[in-house]
XYZ file of C-alpha atoms in Angstrom:
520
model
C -80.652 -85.245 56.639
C -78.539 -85.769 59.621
C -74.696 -83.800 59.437
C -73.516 -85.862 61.976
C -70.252 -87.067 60.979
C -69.463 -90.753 62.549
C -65.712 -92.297 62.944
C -63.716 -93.113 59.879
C -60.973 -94.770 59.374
C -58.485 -92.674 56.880
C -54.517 -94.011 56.028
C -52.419 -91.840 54.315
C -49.967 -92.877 51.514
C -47.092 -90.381 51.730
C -42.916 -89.718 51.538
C -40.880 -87.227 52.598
C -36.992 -87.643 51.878
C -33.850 -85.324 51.056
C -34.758 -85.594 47.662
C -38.931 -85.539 47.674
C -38.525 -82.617 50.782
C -41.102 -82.485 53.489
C -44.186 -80.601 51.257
C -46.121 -83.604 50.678
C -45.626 -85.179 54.440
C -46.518 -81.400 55.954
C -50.185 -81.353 53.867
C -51.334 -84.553 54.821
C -50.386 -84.044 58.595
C -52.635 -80.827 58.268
C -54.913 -82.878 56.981
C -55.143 -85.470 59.462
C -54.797 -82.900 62.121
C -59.069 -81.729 60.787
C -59.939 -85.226 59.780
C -59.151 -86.425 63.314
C -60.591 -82.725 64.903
C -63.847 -84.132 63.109
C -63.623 -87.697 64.198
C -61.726 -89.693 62.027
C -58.923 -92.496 62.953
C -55.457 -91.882 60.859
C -52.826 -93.688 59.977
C -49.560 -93.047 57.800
C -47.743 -95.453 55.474
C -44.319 -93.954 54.351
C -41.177 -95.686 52.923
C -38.060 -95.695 55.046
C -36.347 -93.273 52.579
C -33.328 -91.622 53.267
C -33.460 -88.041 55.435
C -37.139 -89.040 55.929
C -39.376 -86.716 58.502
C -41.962 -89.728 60.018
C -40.977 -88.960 63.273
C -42.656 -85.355 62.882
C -46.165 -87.356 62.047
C -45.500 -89.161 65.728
C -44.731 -86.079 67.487
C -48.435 -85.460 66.791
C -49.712 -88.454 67.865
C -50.335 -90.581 64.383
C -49.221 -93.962 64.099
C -46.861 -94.412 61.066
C -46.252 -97.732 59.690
C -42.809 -97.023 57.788
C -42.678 -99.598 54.700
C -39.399 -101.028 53.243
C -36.635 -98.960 51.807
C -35.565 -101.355 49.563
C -36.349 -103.857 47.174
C -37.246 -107.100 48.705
C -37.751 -108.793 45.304
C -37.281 -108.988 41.800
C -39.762 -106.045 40.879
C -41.258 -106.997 36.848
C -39.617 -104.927 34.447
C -41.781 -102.494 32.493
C -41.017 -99.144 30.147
C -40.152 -96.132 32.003
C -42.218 -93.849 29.095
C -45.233 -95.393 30.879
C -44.071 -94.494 34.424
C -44.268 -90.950 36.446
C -42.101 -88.815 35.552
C -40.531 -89.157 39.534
C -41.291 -92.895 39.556
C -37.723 -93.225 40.734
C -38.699 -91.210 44.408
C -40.487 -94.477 44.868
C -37.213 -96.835 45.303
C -39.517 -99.723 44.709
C -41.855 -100.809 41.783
C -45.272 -99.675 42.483
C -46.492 -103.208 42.706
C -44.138 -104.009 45.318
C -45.226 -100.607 46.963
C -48.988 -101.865 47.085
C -48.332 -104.923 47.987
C -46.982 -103.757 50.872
C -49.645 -101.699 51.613
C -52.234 -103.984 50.965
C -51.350 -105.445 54.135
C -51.844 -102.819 56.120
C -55.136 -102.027 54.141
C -56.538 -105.661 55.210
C -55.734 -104.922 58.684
C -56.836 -101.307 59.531
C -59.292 -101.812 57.386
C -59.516 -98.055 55.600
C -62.909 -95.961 54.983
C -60.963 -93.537 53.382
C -57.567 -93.811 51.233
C -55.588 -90.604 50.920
C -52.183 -90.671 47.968
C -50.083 -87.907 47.660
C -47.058 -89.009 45.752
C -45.642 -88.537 42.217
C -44.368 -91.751 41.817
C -47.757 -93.132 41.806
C -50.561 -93.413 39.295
C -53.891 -94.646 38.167
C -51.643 -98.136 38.544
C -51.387 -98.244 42.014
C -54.642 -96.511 42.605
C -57.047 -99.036 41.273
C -55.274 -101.851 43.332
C -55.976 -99.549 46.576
C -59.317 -98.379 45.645
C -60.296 -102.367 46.217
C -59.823 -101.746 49.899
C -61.845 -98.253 50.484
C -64.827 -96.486 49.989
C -63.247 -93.303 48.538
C -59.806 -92.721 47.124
C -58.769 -88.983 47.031
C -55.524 -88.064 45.366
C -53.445 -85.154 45.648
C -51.359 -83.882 43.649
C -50.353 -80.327 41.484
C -48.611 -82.205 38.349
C -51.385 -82.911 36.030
C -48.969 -84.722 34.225
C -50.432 -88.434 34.779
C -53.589 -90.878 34.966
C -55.482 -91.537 37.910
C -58.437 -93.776 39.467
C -59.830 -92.077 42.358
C -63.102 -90.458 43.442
C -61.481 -87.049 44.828
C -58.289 -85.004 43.022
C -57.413 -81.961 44.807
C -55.270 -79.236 43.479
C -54.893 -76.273 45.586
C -52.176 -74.760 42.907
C -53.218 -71.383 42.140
C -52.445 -72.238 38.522
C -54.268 -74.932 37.936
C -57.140 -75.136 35.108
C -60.483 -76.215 35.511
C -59.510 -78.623 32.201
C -55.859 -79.551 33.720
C -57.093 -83.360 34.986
C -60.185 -83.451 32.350
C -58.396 -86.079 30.261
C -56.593 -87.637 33.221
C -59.752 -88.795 35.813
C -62.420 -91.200 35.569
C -65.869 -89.889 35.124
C -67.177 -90.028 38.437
C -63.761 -88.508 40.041
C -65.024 -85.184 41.424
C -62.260 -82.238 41.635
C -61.712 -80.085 44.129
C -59.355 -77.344 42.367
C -57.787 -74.048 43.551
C -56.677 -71.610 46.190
C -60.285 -72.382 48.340
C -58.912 -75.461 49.539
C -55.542 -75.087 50.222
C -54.607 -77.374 52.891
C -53.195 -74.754 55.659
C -52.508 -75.427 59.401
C -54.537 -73.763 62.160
C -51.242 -71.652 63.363
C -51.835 -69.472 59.868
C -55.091 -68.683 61.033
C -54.261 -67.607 64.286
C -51.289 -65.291 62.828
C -52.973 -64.039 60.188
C -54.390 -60.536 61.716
C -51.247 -59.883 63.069
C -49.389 -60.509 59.412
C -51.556 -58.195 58.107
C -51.364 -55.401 60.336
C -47.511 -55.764 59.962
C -48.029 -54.907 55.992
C -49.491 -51.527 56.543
C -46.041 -50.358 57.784
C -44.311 -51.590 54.934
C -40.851 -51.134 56.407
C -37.957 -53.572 55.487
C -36.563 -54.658 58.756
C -36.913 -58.127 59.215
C -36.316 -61.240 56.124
C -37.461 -65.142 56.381
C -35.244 -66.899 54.452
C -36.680 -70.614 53.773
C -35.649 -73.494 50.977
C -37.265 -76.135 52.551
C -36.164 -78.554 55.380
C -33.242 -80.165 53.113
C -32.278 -77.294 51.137
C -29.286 -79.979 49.187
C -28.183 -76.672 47.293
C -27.209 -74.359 50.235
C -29.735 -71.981 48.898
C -29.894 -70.330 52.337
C -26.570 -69.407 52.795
C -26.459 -68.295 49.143
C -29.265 -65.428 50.124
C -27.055 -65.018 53.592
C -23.897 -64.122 51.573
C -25.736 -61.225 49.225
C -27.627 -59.392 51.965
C -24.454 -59.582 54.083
C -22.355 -57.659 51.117
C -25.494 -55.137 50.551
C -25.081 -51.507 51.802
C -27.904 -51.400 54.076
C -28.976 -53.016 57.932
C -31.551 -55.048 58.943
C -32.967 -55.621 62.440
C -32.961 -59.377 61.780
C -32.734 -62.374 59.857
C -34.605 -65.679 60.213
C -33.323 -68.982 58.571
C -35.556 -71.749 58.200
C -34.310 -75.696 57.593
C -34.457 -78.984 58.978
C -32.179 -80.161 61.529
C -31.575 -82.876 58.712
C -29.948 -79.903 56.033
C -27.064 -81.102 54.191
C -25.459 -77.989 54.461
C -26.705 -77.355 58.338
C -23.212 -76.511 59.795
C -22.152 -74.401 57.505
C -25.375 -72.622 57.272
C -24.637 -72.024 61.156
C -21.261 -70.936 60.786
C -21.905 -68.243 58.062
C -24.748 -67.133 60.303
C -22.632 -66.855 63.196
C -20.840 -64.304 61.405
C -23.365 -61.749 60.072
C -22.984 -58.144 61.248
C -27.601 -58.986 61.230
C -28.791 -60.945 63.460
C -29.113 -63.802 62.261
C -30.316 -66.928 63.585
C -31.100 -70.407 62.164
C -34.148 -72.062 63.319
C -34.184 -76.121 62.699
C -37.520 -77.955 62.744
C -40.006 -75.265 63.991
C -43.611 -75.331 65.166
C -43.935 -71.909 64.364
C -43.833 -71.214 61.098
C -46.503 -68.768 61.010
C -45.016 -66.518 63.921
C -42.117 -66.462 62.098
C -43.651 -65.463 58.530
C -46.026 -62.759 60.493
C -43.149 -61.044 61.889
C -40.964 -60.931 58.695
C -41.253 -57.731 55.852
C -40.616 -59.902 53.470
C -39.937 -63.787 52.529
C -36.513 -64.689 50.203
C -37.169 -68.879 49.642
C -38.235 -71.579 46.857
C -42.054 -73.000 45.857
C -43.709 -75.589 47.426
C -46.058 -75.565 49.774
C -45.121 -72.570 51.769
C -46.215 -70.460 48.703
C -49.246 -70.819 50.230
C -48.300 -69.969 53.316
C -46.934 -66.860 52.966
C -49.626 -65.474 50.563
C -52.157 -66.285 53.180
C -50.660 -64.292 55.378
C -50.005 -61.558 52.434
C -46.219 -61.890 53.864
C -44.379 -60.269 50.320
C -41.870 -62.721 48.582
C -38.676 -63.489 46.850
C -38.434 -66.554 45.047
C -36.251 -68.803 43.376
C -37.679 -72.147 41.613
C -35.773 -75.375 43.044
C -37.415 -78.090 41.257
C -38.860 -78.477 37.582
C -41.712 -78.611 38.903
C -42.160 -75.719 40.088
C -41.732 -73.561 37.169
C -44.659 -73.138 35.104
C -47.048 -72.274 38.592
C -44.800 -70.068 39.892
C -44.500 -68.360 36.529
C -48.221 -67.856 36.146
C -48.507 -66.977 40.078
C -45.804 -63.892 39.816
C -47.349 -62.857 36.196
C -50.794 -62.317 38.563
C -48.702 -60.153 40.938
C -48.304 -62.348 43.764
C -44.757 -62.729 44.508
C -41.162 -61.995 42.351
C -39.208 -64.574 40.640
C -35.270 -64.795 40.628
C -33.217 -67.359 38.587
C -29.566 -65.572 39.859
C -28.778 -64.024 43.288
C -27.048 -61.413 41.231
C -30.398 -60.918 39.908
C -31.588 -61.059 44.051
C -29.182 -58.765 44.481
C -30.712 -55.914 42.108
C -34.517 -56.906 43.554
C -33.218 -56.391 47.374
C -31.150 -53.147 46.156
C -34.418 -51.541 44.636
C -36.763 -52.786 47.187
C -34.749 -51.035 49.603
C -35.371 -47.576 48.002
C -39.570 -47.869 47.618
C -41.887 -49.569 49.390
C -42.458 -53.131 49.574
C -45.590 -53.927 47.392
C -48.752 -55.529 49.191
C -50.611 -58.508 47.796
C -54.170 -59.279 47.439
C -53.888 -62.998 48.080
C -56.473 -65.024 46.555
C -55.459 -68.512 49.340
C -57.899 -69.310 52.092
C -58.308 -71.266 54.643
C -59.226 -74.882 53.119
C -58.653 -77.648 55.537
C -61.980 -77.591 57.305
C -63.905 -77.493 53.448
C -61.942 -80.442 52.324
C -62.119 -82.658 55.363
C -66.018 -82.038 56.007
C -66.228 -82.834 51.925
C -64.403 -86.659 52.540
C -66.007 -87.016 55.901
C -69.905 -86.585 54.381
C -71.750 -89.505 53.853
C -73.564 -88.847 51.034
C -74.065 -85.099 50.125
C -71.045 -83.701 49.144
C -70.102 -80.240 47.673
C -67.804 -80.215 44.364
C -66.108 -78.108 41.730
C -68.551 -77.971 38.494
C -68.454 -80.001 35.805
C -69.236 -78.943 31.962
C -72.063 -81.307 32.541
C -73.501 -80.030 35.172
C -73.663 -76.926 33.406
C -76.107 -78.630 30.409
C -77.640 -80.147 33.218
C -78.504 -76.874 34.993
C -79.798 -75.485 31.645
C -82.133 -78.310 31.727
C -83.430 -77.993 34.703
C -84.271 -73.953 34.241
C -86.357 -75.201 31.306
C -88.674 -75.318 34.320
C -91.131 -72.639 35.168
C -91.499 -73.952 38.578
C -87.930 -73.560 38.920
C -87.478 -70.037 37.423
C -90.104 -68.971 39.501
C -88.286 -70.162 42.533
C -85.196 -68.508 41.686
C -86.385 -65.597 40.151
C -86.187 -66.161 36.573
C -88.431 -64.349 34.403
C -88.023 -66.974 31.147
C -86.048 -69.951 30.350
C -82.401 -69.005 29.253
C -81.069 -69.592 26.342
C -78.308 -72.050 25.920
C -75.835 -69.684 24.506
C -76.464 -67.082 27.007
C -76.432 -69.960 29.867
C -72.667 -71.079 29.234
C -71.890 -67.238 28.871
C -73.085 -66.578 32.088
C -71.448 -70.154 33.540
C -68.298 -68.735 32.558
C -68.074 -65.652 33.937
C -69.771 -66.839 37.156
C -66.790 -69.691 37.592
C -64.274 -66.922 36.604
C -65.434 -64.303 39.421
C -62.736 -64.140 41.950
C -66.174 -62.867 44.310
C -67.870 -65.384 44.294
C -67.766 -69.255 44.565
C -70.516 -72.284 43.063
C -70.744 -75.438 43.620
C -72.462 -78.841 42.460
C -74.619 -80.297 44.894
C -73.356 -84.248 44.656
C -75.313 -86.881 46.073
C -74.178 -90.701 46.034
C -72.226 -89.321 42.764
C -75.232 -87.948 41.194
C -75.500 -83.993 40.751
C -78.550 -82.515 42.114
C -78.591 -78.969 42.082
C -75.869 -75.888 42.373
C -75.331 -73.915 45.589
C -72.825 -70.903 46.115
C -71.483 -67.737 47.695
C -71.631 -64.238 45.725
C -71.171 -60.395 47.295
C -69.038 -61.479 49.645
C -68.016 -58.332 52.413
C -65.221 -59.004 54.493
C -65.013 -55.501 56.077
C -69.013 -56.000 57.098
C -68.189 -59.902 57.355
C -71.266 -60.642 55.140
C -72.035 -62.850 51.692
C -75.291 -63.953 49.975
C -76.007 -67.649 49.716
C -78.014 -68.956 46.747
C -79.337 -72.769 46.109
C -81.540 -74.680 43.976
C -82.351 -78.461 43.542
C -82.924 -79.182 39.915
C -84.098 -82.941 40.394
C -87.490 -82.340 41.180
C -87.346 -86.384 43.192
C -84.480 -84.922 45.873
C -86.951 -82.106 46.807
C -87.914 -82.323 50.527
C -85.227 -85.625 51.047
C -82.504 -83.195 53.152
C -79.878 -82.637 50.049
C -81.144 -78.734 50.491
C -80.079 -79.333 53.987
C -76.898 -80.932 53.855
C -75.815 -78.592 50.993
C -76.555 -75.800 52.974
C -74.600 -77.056 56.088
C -71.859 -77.603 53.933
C -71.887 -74.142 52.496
C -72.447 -72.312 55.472
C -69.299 -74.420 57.124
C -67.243 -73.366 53.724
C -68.040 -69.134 54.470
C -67.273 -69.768 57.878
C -64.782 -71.661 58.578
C -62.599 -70.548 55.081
C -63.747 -67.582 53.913
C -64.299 -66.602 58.305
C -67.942 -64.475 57.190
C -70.112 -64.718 59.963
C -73.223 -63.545 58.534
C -75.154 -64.680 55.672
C -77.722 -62.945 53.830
C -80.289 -65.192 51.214
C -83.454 -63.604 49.349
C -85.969 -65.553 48.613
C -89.609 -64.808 46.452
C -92.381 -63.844 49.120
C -94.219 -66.379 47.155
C -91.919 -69.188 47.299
C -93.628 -71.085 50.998
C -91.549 -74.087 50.666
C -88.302 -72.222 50.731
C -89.332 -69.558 53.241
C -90.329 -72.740 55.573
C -86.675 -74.469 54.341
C -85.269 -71.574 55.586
C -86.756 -70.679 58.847
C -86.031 -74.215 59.901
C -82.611 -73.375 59.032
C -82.598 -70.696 61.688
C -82.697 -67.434 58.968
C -84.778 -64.687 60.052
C -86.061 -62.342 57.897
C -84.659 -58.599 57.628
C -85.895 -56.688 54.789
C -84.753 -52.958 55.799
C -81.782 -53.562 54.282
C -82.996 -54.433 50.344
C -80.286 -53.890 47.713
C -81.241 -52.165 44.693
C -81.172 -55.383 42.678
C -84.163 -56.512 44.916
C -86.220 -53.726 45.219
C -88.771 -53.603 42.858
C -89.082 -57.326 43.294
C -91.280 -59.401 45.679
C -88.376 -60.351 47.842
C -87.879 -61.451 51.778
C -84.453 -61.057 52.825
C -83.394 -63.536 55.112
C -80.326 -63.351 57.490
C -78.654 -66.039 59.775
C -75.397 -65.336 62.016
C -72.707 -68.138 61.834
């Protein structure tokens, strides 16, 4: 099966706003920054809100089509208890809002329709889904229905169960830290960061709310390190040139004994995070940020929202809550007497994973599904199977899901479904991965017994091999396969894997097993 990934046409439904921030806007640009690396046409529709950020999606060359800020019509009353919770971001009804973007959808004529908005639902989806081939929402809520084919969730929080009742069917998910949607400029910092965390000084703070920041929250922080009894070297302060509070935020920082300086609109966020001992800020989508680049944190939920995740994510050790800056006050106070605590950060690099996933034509690589778990149990009911993979005898069904569960738990180790046209195939995944020897082990099966020899082995493997490189950046992968097994020796020598047996892990070794290795 070919990988060759042809031009697609993808448009983006999106808002940014004083009130919505610039989260949602930010992903999807880092989005469409891959998509179009890999080919793809993109386009933005985004209401004319007020403090809106559009102009940030030009700067990098995407044409934005900005709809309407207001109600042009009588919009058809309905009950709010059946609406999003922040149906009111919208300004508009949502069938005004896909009305007017139906007209855009008839004219650029979409492959590929991309939400990410809370003020839409499974509503305004089906109406879009009429113009595309795939629909993929985003969102981190969980908290209402949608139509769609795709639903990522890169929240560290979220369950494998959180959209189960929420979803169509066929929707595939693509949940958790693996595909968090992270610019190139993290990647490219990222050594650097964590180099900086072996000193684990506290010299330098990042202080970031967001662009808006409507509650001064920066100036807040300014005020309690500037009454503390200890320097820094220096101080960075992150907004928007569009802050509410932006000239007072400059005048306060003008008169810090620190260094401080305010930085409005930057395009490099990552420098800035790498340099810093420590970050003092809100949720979002920077959470992610800084834990990929293990930069210790400070923070303070802004938004409802944001509770319950960032609860769960500091209970896992990744970052400290505050609800008071008297409270901030005590954390900075005792921080400044022991070391700053590292992080084990559990975010990679997703981008690449998630736009290669839309972008396939027909073989695509998903999160698993309960069913695909029974479905797996049937298909190692086969002894031509178990013999392939090295099974001695069929397992047993309570035994399988046992095993299931623990293997979709394991923070080592990743599995997916193989998806073909919709249809699950077989499983494929990652397990022992090294990142000091920059190795992992690759496993994959086909259970339907009519896909073997038709490229889905292939294209799953391409996939996979894309996913350790490009987001989990291994550049070696190691596969074993039964000296017996001809078909998948032959699979993978044409798949460029050469075989290297001196190097047999005890697991292996009284077995009749070929190691295999290939260098990304």
């Amino acid at each position: 099966m070919s990988t060759h990934i042809s031009s697609e046409t993808v448009v983006f439904r999106v808002d940014s706003s004083v009130q919505i921030g610039y989260g949602h806007l930010m992903r999807c640009l880092t989005l469409a920054v891959e998509l179009r690396k890999q080919g793809a046409e993109c386009y933005f529709l985004c209401r004319d809100l007020s403090g809106h950020n559009a102009s940030i999606l030009e700067k990098n060359d995407f044409t934005v089509y900005l709809l309407p800020a207001k109600e042009t019509e009588q919009s058809p009353t309905c009950h709010e208890e059946a609406m999003p919770w922040h149906y009111y971001w919208l300004e508009v009804s949502w069938l005004t809002d896909v009305s007017q973007c139906m007209q855009h959808f008839k004219r650029l004529k979409p492959s590929i329709i991309i939400v990410d908005h809370y003020a839409l639902d499974v509503n305004w989806e089906r109406q879009a889904k009429l113009y595309c081939n795939k629909l993929m929402v985003i969102d981190d809520l969980a908290d209402r229905e949608h139509y769609c084919d795709f639903l990522l969730d890169y929240n560290l929080s979220v369950a494998s169960n959180s959209y189960q009742q929420l979803i169509p069917a066929f929707c595939r998910q693509f949940l958790g830290g693996k595909y968090t949607l992270l610019r190139n400029e993290f990647l490219l910092w990222r050594t650097k960061s964590q180099v900086r965390r072996i000193n684990n000084k506290l010299e330098s703070i990042l202080v970031t709310f967001g662009g808006a920041d409507p509650d001064n929250n920066s100036e807040k922080v300014l005020e309690i390190i500037a009454n503390l009894p200890f320097k820094l070297v220096r101080i960075n302060v992150v907004v928007s040139d569009k802050a509410l509070h932006l000239q007072s935020l400059k005048r306060f920082a003008s008169r810090m004994s620190i260094s401080t300086k305010i930085h409005t609109n930057v395009n490099n966020m990552a420098e800035l995070m790498a340099v810093a001992d420590l970050a003092i800020g809100s949720g979002g989508g920077s959470t992610y940020e800084r834990l990929f680049l293990e930069l210790p944190s400070l923070l303070k939920p802004i938004a409802k929202n944001q509770v319950e995740p960032l609860t769960q994510m500091s209970e896992q050790g990744l970052f400290t809550l505050f609800d008071s800056y008297s409270e901030l006050k005590s954390i900075l106070l005792t921080l400044w007497d022991t070391k700053i605590p590292k992080i084990e950060s559990p975010v990679l690099f997703g981008v690449p994973l998630v736009s290669r996933l839309l972008l396939s034509k027909q073989v695509i690589l998903s999160d698993v599904k309960c069913w695909d778990v029974r479905r797996t149990f049937r298909w190692l009911q086969s002894k031509e199977l178990q013999k392939a993979f090295l099974v001695s005898s069929p397992p047993q069904i309570s035994r399988h899901f046992s095993y299931w569960r623990s293997l979709l738990q394991a923070k080592n180790q990743f599995v997916f479904s193989i998806i073909k046209d919709g249809k699950h195939l077989g499983n494929i995944g990652v397990k022992h991965i090294d990142y000091e020897k920059s190795e992992a082990e690759a496993w994959i099966y086909i259970g339907e017994s009519s896909e073997h020899h038709s490229g889905v082995g292939s294209a799953a493997l391409f996939l996979l091999e894309k996913f350790i490189k490009e987001t989990l950046l291994i550049h070696q992968v190691i596969i074993h396969v039964s000296q017996t097994n001809q078909p998948a020796l032959s699979f993978y020598n044409k798949q460029c894997y050469k075989e290297n047996s001196d190097s047999l892990t005890a697991e292996f070794s009284d077995k009749n097993v070929i190691q295999m290795r290939k260098n990304l």
